[in-house]
């Protein structure tokens, strides 16, 4: 330990307990007398405040310093709890207010106060109460020429500024000017004191008032010049802490808009960019580069999106509302993850979400009254045809249910003229070959059909594929020619049937174009695709490229090449730059509002908001063509809303190549390198300027010249694909064995039928016994795609439908055990029009289940009514599951409902041990954990939140009494466990998950079902004893992902909290060579009295170190605070 004076003759090298015993036996002074219950530490603190001589005070300070230095932070915390901060502050005030303050006492006192105060969160308020703030500032003013005294005062002022009011008080008393003048240009001397001054200034700038004052005085310009000077004169990087501290000050000054404007106006972004570039090649400068990058991002000027309106391009007149009246604002902020990630994204912060948990046991257990009279439920009798069918025609080859409104048209011969409301576009300029569509479908230059070998990828541009089935001039249509040459090759997919279904689909923009992947079909890739690796600092690289736009505007092309709102661009493309890519999204499920060519091979893309609102930008699906092979193209989707994304954790977009499909590889594949997701500088065009968007950026290198490709957020699955798929399934089943009925639950707002499918096994005979068994089978109700952007839910549902219609023995057993009621797409309008979350009413349909509007939310109203009907006739579903997609977690998992777990997690005073609850809601999750590789039991939870009380899962559980009411979440990304660990999920894995969910239903009736012999041979499906599984579930509120490797945000100050140990080391270093310092200080004080008043306007000369300051030396360059310019 370092002693502060030669007069000190007392040290303590033992324990705190021994000190207590010692101090009790040494209470020889009246001032040290204390009650018998007082500890030795309390005695020392009391004596410190009342000590009358220097030696006693120094002894106590030495003892305290040794005790606190030898122990851990717990000792200092204990001292604080015993009034240690107050005692030190009192001693400081007493000593500082003397006529000639004695620094023999003050120096160690200030050092100890800095160490203790740095760990006391209330030190600023305590200092104000003790009136110690201004005396400390006075001490600093009086001792600016004494290095160690200056540093000690600065450290204490720094810890005082942990309170904003204290920092403001110092600013009001010229503390900013006093401290700022202590920061010199580059010097090799007294760096510890220089850093202490910069740290103290940064601490002062925690006050908004001080920030405004600093900006007004030109501190931003001055700090930039200081940073540049320290950077340029530090080639060996020996003063990194000082440069970091200067960046911290700049971060603080830019907390207000005036500071950010000042930094940009003074060329700060250019300065920071170029100084940062010189640091990239040097090791050990990572922190410096990162904070400079964050500062540039923070100050990058806000730029409104180049849109005429934030509202969606697509508007739909809602019944009962004026045509120009848009729905009210959504209850979702840009910061929130609002995919069923509001339901889906179970919380990250325990306390916040504990408050959201329903803790009222009576409310959890009560069943609300139905929202409609019983008499209205009769309309749903038609949706249970299996209960009324007489099966007189069991021996017939086929049976068509007349309740399907659109089935007649879909079953027509597609080679004959159909009744389509959609026509081909008239403009010939849509063709990349600059030929009218009619010449492609008919003659070319009057010479008849082109040879088949002339058909190439560019010929199958989406503009040629019409949803019209009308033939022209008796020539084969493009559809016919495609199928004649290449043939349909996708199981359960018929392109002609898809074309017919698309012709009946109603959309806001009246789509007349088919996207090739939807028309042609998709096969899962033969091999699984691993998650994308993330290169180090890829986000930083992209941010630097973004900053170059601001610094080099002459390099920016800034040409709109696609715009849904501009009919001319939409039809003609961009003729000015033939090397630009072409974009298109005006087809079913498509979403791309605008494309801007910004640099040679870089494009900014803007997504369309959900219809009738201005939010929910996530889903994208568009066509791109006109590319060159082996050239990297950068795509930036610049108006994403969520605060984080799986794109930061290995997820990639998907790509479909027409050229590859025609060569026999019709696959959606994961694509993109340098994928990252981060906050950008864009804001709504007319909304709150404080709101920001996020950029999803990725680079694609196309394989073929002049290909036609499609890029999407996830594997698209359209409404027309569902309709044609159901027709294919209905044609594939044996009606004598499998009861399959497709009906319309209701029509949507736009007039599209919402299909409801019934699947079960036909009775083996028409006997009363077999019919009775069929009509007493329990119901399983499955729904999906209430959120249009969650296309993965449709692929899971596709797997479920195909499995239940298959000849698999497990499927046969399930059909004999259950009646499946399936609504595969609850939000057809949203899916058709390419929205992400809402329907045409601008509302999230999964928040309407409590009181759905029959006009504005018809699919939810009638789905709930149908469930009420089943409940009213004693056929309450055994299982209800709503399929969803999850954008911020990996794996597949279930959310259920449990009174006991909700009450326990909410911290309610109710004794959960006394609550009785059927644990059967865990059976399916446990079974899936055993049989489904992608499923994660540990990600499941069963909590009922107040904010989710209007979701399907909670309403069906609470109002219909369905114990096993679930939301099944499927990741967009991949798995971090099991055999699929590190792999991105494809459509094959999603369809398999639909199969596995069905198989898990075996566990519910394994004691009552008669199993097919082939099922008995699969013991994995039958040996499902609940007791075999012992999962260690983690807290359901934990985030699946660690913090992103790079900082996504920039608005929050990313500068780290000062390290306590670093400050302690600085303070300890300041106590060395104390004896020499005393001699130096006497000489400096004598010399300093003769300094000229003019020095007050200069930066303080090199501060005192271990050597004597030579006043005769010419002073360092100074800086005029008023204008921020260097003085010579």
PDB file of C-alpha atoms in Angstrom, residues 64 110 169 232 631 641 703 746 760 845 861 982:
ATOM      1  CA  UNK A  64     -10.073   2.241   5.327  1.00  0.00           C
ATOM      2  CA  UNK A 110     -10.564  12.318  -2.661  1.00  0.00           C
ATOM      3  CA  UNK A 169     -25.649  21.911 -10.903  1.00  0.00           C
ATOM      4  CA  UNK A 232      -3.070  11.809 -36.275  1.00  0.00           C
ATOM      5  CA  UNK A 631     -22.180 -10.804 -60.588  1.00  0.00           C
ATOM      6  CA  UNK A 641     -39.985  -2.829 -38.560  1.00  0.00           C
ATOM      7  CA  UNK A 703     -26.061 -18.514 -61.871  1.00  0.00           C
ATOM      8  CA  UNK A 746     -67.956 -18.341 -45.400  1.00  0.00           C
ATOM      9  CA  UNK A 760     -62.432 -39.083 -41.478  1.00  0.00           C
ATOM     10  CA  UNK A 845     -57.452 -11.407 -37.050  1.00  0.00           C
ATOM     11  CA  UNK A 861     -66.701 -14.963 -36.606  1.00  0.00           C
ATOM     12  CA  UNK A 982     -27.530 -26.085 -37.679  1.00  0.00           C
TER      13      UNK A 982
END
